Amino acid sequence: MELLNVIVAAIAGFAVGAVWYGGLSGHWVDAVGMEVDANGKPVGGSPTPMIVCLVAMLVVAGLMRHLFQSSGIGTAGSGLIAGFGIGAFFITPWIAMNNAFGKRPVKLTLIDGGYATIGCAVIGLVLTLF
């Protein structure tokens, strides 16, 4: 049952990314300087980033489940807050550091860090729902 919980949480985190980047796609494409076609769609798309994202969500959800179980985090509210904290205070600073050294725009850090924060909050919530 725990494996199913992790899979559902990972899918929820992935879905948050689809909505987040769907709404901010133009800003994200601009921030990364990606080449686009006449319709504004990225040139040379590949399914590889989506596969990497889904695997990453499984890894994140799996470790969060382990941390939550070890820490006694078991309510929806505590899962949401703990997930938010992981995204905002672990993952986002790391993204900011990488983007700063890569001389990437702050806008990219805000977009990607926002997803990390909200995505982890949703994963934390889902992990504690059942």
mmCIF file with all atom_site columns, C-alpha atoms in Angstrom:
data_model
loop_
_atom_site.group_PDB
_atom_site.id
_atom_site.type_symbol
_atom_site.label_atom_id
_atom_site.label_alt_id
_atom_site.label_comp_id
_atom_site.label_asym_id
_atom_site.label_entity_id
_atom_site.label_seq_id
_atom_site.pdbx_PDB_ins_code
_atom_site.Cartn_x
_atom_site.Cartn_y
_atom_site.Cartn_z
_atom_site.occupancy
_atom_site.B_iso_or_equiv
_atom_site.pdbx_formal_charge
_atom_site.auth_seq_id
_atom_site.auth_comp_id
_atom_site.auth_asym_id
_atom_site.auth_atom_id
_atom_site.pdbx_PDB_model_num
ATOM 1   C CA . MET A 1 1   ? 0.000  0.000  0.000   1.00 0.00 ? 1   MET A CA 1
ATOM 2   C CA . GLU A 1 2   ? 2.886  2.394  0.710   1.00 0.00 ? 2   GLU A CA 1
ATOM 3   C CA . LEU A 1 3   ? 4.159  1.951  -2.867  1.00 0.00 ? 3   LEU A CA 1
ATOM 4   C CA . LEU A 1 4   ? 0.755  2.945  -4.223  1.00 0.00 ? 4   LEU A CA 1
ATOM 5   C CA . ASN A 1 5   ? 0.781  6.002  -1.948  1.00 0.00 ? 5   ASN A CA 1
ATOM 6   C CA . VAL A 1 6   ? 4.195  7.047  -3.320  1.00 0.00 ? 6   VAL A CA 1
ATOM 7   C CA . ILE A 1 7   ? 3.059  6.509  -6.922  1.00 0.00 ? 7   ILE A CA 1
ATOM 8   C CA . VAL A 1 8   ? -0.115 8.566  -6.430  1.00 0.00 ? 8   VAL A CA 1
ATOM 9   C CA . ALA A 1 9   ? 1.849  11.339 -4.706  1.00 0.00 ? 9   ALA A CA 1
ATOM 10  C CA . ALA A 1 10  ? 4.428  11.350 -7.525  1.00 0.00 ? 10  ALA A CA 1
ATOM 11  C CA . ILE A 1 11  ? 1.693  11.596 -10.147 1.00 0.00 ? 11  ILE A CA 1
ATOM 12  C CA . ALA A 1 12  ? 0.137  14.473 -8.203  1.00 0.00 ? 12  ALA A CA 1
ATOM 13  C CA . GLY A 1 13  ? 3.493  16.279 -8.125  1.00 0.00 ? 13  GLY A CA 1
ATOM 14  C CA . PHE A 1 14  ? 3.905  15.660 -11.855 1.00 0.00 ? 14  PHE A CA 1
ATOM 15  C CA . ALA A 1 15  ? 0.393  17.006 -12.510 1.00 0.00 ? 15  ALA A CA 1
ATOM 16  C CA . VAL A 1 16  ? 1.164  20.168 -10.533 1.00 0.00 ? 16  VAL A CA 1
ATOM 17  C CA . GLY A 1 17  ? 4.141  20.666 -12.846 1.00 0.00 ? 17  GLY A CA 1
ATOM 18  C CA . ALA A 1 18  ? 1.964  20.255 -15.920 1.00 0.00 ? 18  ALA A CA 1
ATOM 19  C CA . VAL A 1 19  ? -0.412 22.946 -14.692 1.00 0.00 ? 19  VAL A CA 1
ATOM 20  C CA . TRP A 1 20  ? 2.366  25.214 -13.372 1.00 0.00 ? 20  TRP A CA 1
ATOM 21  C CA . TYR A 1 21  ? 4.527  25.128 -16.479 1.00 0.00 ? 21  TYR A CA 1
ATOM 22  C CA . GLY A 1 22  ? 1.489  25.107 -18.754 1.00 0.00 ? 22  GLY A CA 1
ATOM 23  C CA . GLY A 1 23  ? 0.474  28.453 -17.300 1.00 0.00 ? 23  GLY A CA 1
ATOM 24  C CA . LEU A 1 24  ? 4.006  29.850 -17.224 1.00 0.00 ? 24  LEU A CA 1
ATOM 25  C CA . SER A 1 25  ? 5.376  28.230 -20.386 1.00 0.00 ? 25  SER A CA 1
ATOM 26  C CA . GLY A 1 26  ? 5.986  31.482 -22.245 1.00 0.00 ? 26  GLY A CA 1
ATOM 27  C CA . HIS A 1 27  ? 7.843  32.988 -19.303 1.00 0.00 ? 27  HIS A CA 1
ATOM 28  C CA . TRP A 1 28  ? 9.861  29.797 -18.765 1.00 0.00 ? 28  TRP A CA 1
ATOM 29  C CA . VAL A 1 29  ? 10.816 29.492 -22.453 1.00 0.00 ? 29  VAL A CA 1
ATOM 30  C CA . ASP A 1 30  ? 11.907 33.138 -22.373 1.00 0.00 ? 30  ASP A CA 1
ATOM 31  C CA . ALA A 1 31  ? 13.891 32.686 -19.148 1.00 0.00 ? 31  ALA A CA 1
ATOM 32  C CA . VAL A 1 32  ? 15.836 29.681 -20.457 1.00 0.00 ? 32  VAL A CA 1
ATOM 33  C CA . GLY A 1 33  ? 16.325 31.233 -23.891 1.00 0.00 ? 33  GLY A CA 1
ATOM 34  C CA . MET A 1 34  ? 14.883 28.217 -25.674 1.00 0.00 ? 34  MET A CA 1
ATOM 35  C CA . GLU A 1 35  ? 14.492 28.335 -29.433 1.00 0.00 ? 35  GLU A CA 1
ATOM 36  C CA . VAL A 1 36  ? 10.834 28.278 -30.507 1.00 0.00 ? 36  VAL A CA 1
ATOM 37  C CA . ASP A 1 37  ? 9.019  27.856 -33.809 1.00 0.00 ? 37  ASP A CA 1
ATOM 38  C CA . ALA A 1 38  ? 6.570  30.296 -35.415 1.00 0.00 ? 38  ALA A CA 1
ATOM 39  C CA . ASN A 1 39  ? 3.812  29.079 -33.040 1.00 0.00 ? 39  ASN A CA 1
ATOM 40  C CA . GLY A 1 40  ? 5.940  29.670 -29.941 1.00 0.00 ? 40  GLY A CA 1
ATOM 41  C CA . LYS A 1 41  ? 6.507  25.949 -29.338 1.00 0.00 ? 41  LYS A CA 1
ATOM 42  C CA . PRO A 1 42  ? 10.000 24.708 -28.419 1.00 0.00 ? 42  PRO A CA 1
ATOM 43  C CA . VAL A 1 43  ? 12.015 23.373 -31.357 1.00 0.00 ? 43  VAL A CA 1
ATOM 44  C CA . GLY A 1 44  ? 13.149 19.743 -31.239 1.00 0.00 ? 44  GLY A CA 1
ATOM 45  C CA . GLY A 1 45  ? 10.912 18.508 -28.434 1.00 0.00 ? 45  GLY A CA 1
ATOM 46  C CA . SER A 1 46  ? 11.656 15.155 -26.852 1.00 0.00 ? 46  SER A CA 1
ATOM 47  C CA . PRO A 1 47  ? 9.818  12.981 -24.297 1.00 0.00 ? 47  PRO A CA 1
ATOM 48  C CA . THR A 1 48  ? 13.039 12.555 -22.289 1.00 0.00 ? 48  THR A CA 1
ATOM 49  C CA . PRO A 1 49  ? 12.474 15.528 -19.932 1.00 0.00 ? 49  PRO A CA 1
ATOM 50  C CA . MET A 1 50  ? 8.994  14.220 -19.075 1.00 0.00 ? 50  MET A CA 1
ATOM 51  C CA . ILE A 1 51  ? 10.390 10.767 -18.295 1.00 0.00 ? 51  ILE A CA 1
ATOM 52  C CA . VAL A 1 52  ? 13.141 12.284 -16.143 1.00 0.00 ? 52  VAL A CA 1
ATOM 53  C CA . CYS A 1 53  ? 10.526 14.402 -14.349 1.00 0.00 ? 53  CYS A CA 1
ATOM 54  C CA . LEU A 1 54  ? 8.301  11.418 -13.586 1.00 0.00 ? 54  LEU A CA 1
ATOM 55  C CA . VAL A 1 55  ? 11.237 9.380  -12.260 1.00 0.00 ? 55  VAL A CA 1
ATOM 56  C CA . ALA A 1 56  ? 12.361 12.379 -10.179 1.00 0.00 ? 56  ALA A CA 1
ATOM 57  C CA . MET A 1 57  ? 8.864  12.738 -8.713  1.00 0.00 ? 57  MET A CA 1
ATOM 58  C CA . LEU A 1 58  ? 8.936  9.055  -7.720  1.00 0.00 ? 58  LEU A CA 1
ATOM 59  C CA . VAL A 1 59  ? 12.300 9.530  -6.002  1.00 0.00 ? 59  VAL A CA 1
ATOM 60  C CA . VAL A 1 60  ? 11.154 12.687 -4.194  1.00 0.00 ? 60  VAL A CA 1
ATOM 61  C CA . ALA A 1 61  ? 7.846  11.142 -3.100  1.00 0.00 ? 61  ALA A CA 1
ATOM 62  C CA . GLY A 1 62  ? 9.617  7.973  -1.944  1.00 0.00 ? 62  GLY A CA 1
ATOM 63  C CA . LEU A 1 63  ? 12.114 9.842  0.203   1.00 0.00 ? 63  LEU A CA 1
ATOM 64  C CA . MET A 1 64  ? 9.454  12.189 1.557   1.00 0.00 ? 64  MET A CA 1
ATOM 65  C CA . ARG A 1 65  ? 7.367  9.172  2.583   1.00 0.00 ? 65  ARG A CA 1
ATOM 66  C CA . HIS A 1 66  ? 10.386 7.739  4.390   1.00 0.00 ? 66  HIS A CA 1
ATOM 67  C CA . LEU A 1 67  ? 11.129 11.061 6.125   1.00 0.00 ? 67  LEU A CA 1
ATOM 68  C CA . PHE A 1 68  ? 7.501  11.543 7.087   1.00 0.00 ? 68  PHE A CA 1
ATOM 69  C CA . GLN A 1 69  ? 7.265  8.055  8.539   1.00 0.00 ? 69  GLN A CA 1
ATOM 70  C CA . SER A 1 70  ? 10.544 8.480  10.448  1.00 0.00 ? 70  SER A CA 1
ATOM 71  C CA . SER A 1 71  ? 9.455  11.889 11.766  1.00 0.00 ? 71  SER A CA 1
ATOM 72  C CA . GLY A 1 72  ? 5.911  10.951 12.711  1.00 0.00 ? 72  GLY A CA 1
ATOM 73  C CA . ILE A 1 73  ? 4.346  13.301 10.136  1.00 0.00 ? 73  ILE A CA 1
ATOM 74  C CA . GLY A 1 74  ? 0.948  11.786 9.539   1.00 0.00 ? 74  GLY A CA 1
ATOM 75  C CA . THR A 1 75  ? -1.769 14.405 9.221   1.00 0.00 ? 75  THR A CA 1
ATOM 76  C CA . ALA A 1 76  ? -2.726 16.199 6.037   1.00 0.00 ? 76  ALA A CA 1
ATOM 77  C CA . GLY A 1 77  ? -1.860 19.587 7.520   1.00 0.00 ? 77  GLY A CA 1
ATOM 78  C CA . SER A 1 78  ? 1.562  18.499 8.733   1.00 0.00 ? 78  SER A CA 1
ATOM 79  C CA . GLY A 1 79  ? 2.260  16.758 5.410   1.00 0.00 ? 79  GLY A CA 1
ATOM 80  C CA . LEU A 1 80  ? 1.344  19.885 3.482   1.00 0.00 ? 80  LEU A CA 1
ATOM 81  C CA . ILE A 1 81  ? 3.528  22.119 5.674   1.00 0.00 ? 81  ILE A CA 1
ATOM 82  C CA . ALA A 1 82  ? 6.470  19.688 5.714   1.00 0.00 ? 82  ALA A CA 1
ATOM 83  C CA . GLY A 1 83  ? 6.274  19.296 1.930   1.00 0.00 ? 83  GLY A CA 1
ATOM 84  C CA . PHE A 1 84  ? 6.121  23.063 1.524   1.00 0.00 ? 84  PHE A CA 1
ATOM 85  C CA . GLY A 1 85  ? 9.192  23.395 3.744   1.00 0.00 ? 85  GLY A CA 1
ATOM 86  C CA . ILE A 1 86  ? 11.141 20.803 1.768   1.00 0.00 ? 86  ILE A CA 1
ATOM 87  C CA . GLY A 1 87  ? 10.366 22.598 -1.485  1.00 0.00 ? 87  GLY A CA 1
ATOM 88  C CA . ALA A 1 88  ? 10.904 26.123 -0.172  1.00 0.00 ? 88  ALA A CA 1
ATOM 89  C CA . PHE A 1 89  ? 13.904 25.559 2.085   1.00 0.00 ? 89  PHE A CA 1
ATOM 90  C CA . PHE A 1 90  ? 15.768 22.596 0.541   1.00 0.00 ? 90  PHE A CA 1
ATOM 91  C CA . ILE A 1 91  ? 15.039 22.434 -3.178  1.00 0.00 ? 91  ILE A CA 1
ATOM 92  C CA . THR A 1 92  ? 14.484 26.094 -4.076  1.00 0.00 ? 92  THR A CA 1
ATOM 93  C CA . PRO A 1 93  ? 17.758 27.318 -2.523  1.00 0.00 ? 93  PRO A CA 1
ATOM 94  C CA . TRP A 1 94  ? 19.613 24.628 -4.465  1.00 0.00 ? 94  TRP A CA 1
ATOM 95  C CA . ILE A 1 95  ? 17.911 25.746 -7.691  1.00 0.00 ? 95  ILE A CA 1
ATOM 96  C CA . ALA A 1 96  ? 18.819 29.357 -6.847  1.00 0.00 ? 96  ALA A CA 1
ATOM 97  C CA . MET A 1 97  ? 22.450 28.420 -6.257  1.00 0.00 ? 97  MET A CA 1
ATOM 98  C CA . ASN A 1 98  ? 22.710 26.501 -9.545  1.00 0.00 ? 98  ASN A CA 1
ATOM 99  C CA . ASN A 1 99  ? 20.994 29.294 -11.467 1.00 0.00 ? 99  ASN A CA 1
ATOM 100 C CA . ALA A 1 100 ? 23.220 31.951 -9.877  1.00 0.00 ? 100 ALA A CA 1
ATOM 101 C CA . PHE A 1 101 ? 26.405 30.127 -10.879 1.00 0.00 ? 101 PHE A CA 1
ATOM 102 C CA . GLY A 1 102 ? 24.943 29.486 -14.342 1.00 0.00 ? 102 GLY A CA 1
ATOM 103 C CA . LYS A 1 103 ? 24.094 33.194 -14.654 1.00 0.00 ? 103 LYS A CA 1
ATOM 104 C CA . ARG A 1 104 ? 20.447 32.295 -15.297 1.00 0.00 ? 104 ARG A CA 1
ATOM 105 C CA . PRO A 1 105 ? 17.702 34.879 -14.795 1.00 0.00 ? 105 PRO A CA 1
ATOM 106 C CA . VAL A 1 106 ? 16.088 35.250 -11.359 1.00 0.00 ? 106 VAL A CA 1
ATOM 107 C CA . LYS A 1 107 ? 12.785 34.775 -13.188 1.00 0.00 ? 107 LYS A CA 1
ATOM 108 C CA . LEU A 1 108 ? 13.809 31.162 -13.884 1.00 0.00 ? 108 LEU A CA 1
ATOM 109 C CA . THR A 1 109 ? 14.584 30.585 -10.208 1.00 0.00 ? 109 THR A CA 1
ATOM 110 C CA . LEU A 1 110 ? 11.177 31.956 -9.224  1.00 0.00 ? 110 LEU A CA 1
ATOM 111 C CA . ILE A 1 111 ? 9.375  29.751 -11.754 1.00 0.00 ? 111 ILE A CA 1
ATOM 112 C CA . ASP A 1 112 ? 11.285 26.558 -10.964 1.00 0.00 ? 112 ASP A CA 1
ATOM 113 C CA . GLY A 1 113 ? 11.436 27.248 -7.222  1.00 0.00 ? 113 GLY A CA 1
ATOM 114 C CA . GLY A 1 114 ? 7.713  27.934 -7.169  1.00 0.00 ? 114 GLY A CA 1
ATOM 115 C CA . TYR A 1 115 ? 7.058  24.565 -8.764  1.00 0.00 ? 115 TYR A CA 1
ATOM 116 C CA . ALA A 1 116 ? 9.411  22.814 -6.322  1.00 0.00 ? 116 ALA A CA 1
ATOM 117 C CA . THR A 1 117 ? 7.615  24.412 -3.386  1.00 0.00 ? 117 THR A CA 1
ATOM 118 C CA . ILE A 1 118 ? 4.051  23.808 -4.516  1.00 0.00 ? 118 ILE A CA 1
ATOM 119 C CA . GLY A 1 119 ? 4.858  20.380 -5.961  1.00 0.00 ? 119 GLY A CA 1
ATOM 120 C CA . CYS A 1 120 ? 6.447  19.184 -2.716  1.00 0.00 ? 120 CYS A CA 1
ATOM 121 C CA . ALA A 1 121 ? 3.548  20.606 -0.702  1.00 0.00 ? 121 ALA A CA 1
ATOM 122 C CA . VAL A 1 122 ? 1.094  18.616 -2.823  1.00 0.00 ? 122 VAL A CA 1
ATOM 123 C CA . ILE A 1 123 ? 3.236  15.480 -2.579  1.00 0.00 ? 123 ILE A CA 1
ATOM 124 C CA . GLY A 1 124 ? 3.342  15.907 1.210   1.00 0.00 ? 124 GLY A CA 1
ATOM 125 C CA . LEU A 1 125 ? -0.403 16.359 1.338   1.00 0.00 ? 125 LEU A CA 1
ATOM 126 C CA . VAL A 1 126 ? -1.114 13.292 -0.799  1.00 0.00 ? 126 VAL A CA 1
ATOM 127 C CA . LEU A 1 127 ? 1.326  11.144 1.186   1.00 0.00 ? 127 LEU A CA 1
ATOM 128 C CA . THR A 1 128 ? -0.602 11.893 4.375   1.00 0.00 ? 128 THR A CA 1
ATOM 129 C CA . LEU A 1 129 ? -4.109 11.472 2.978   1.00 0.00 ? 129 LEU A CA 1
ATOM 130 C CA . PHE A 1 130 ? -4.032 7.649  3.030   1.00 0.00 ? 130 PHE A CA 1
#
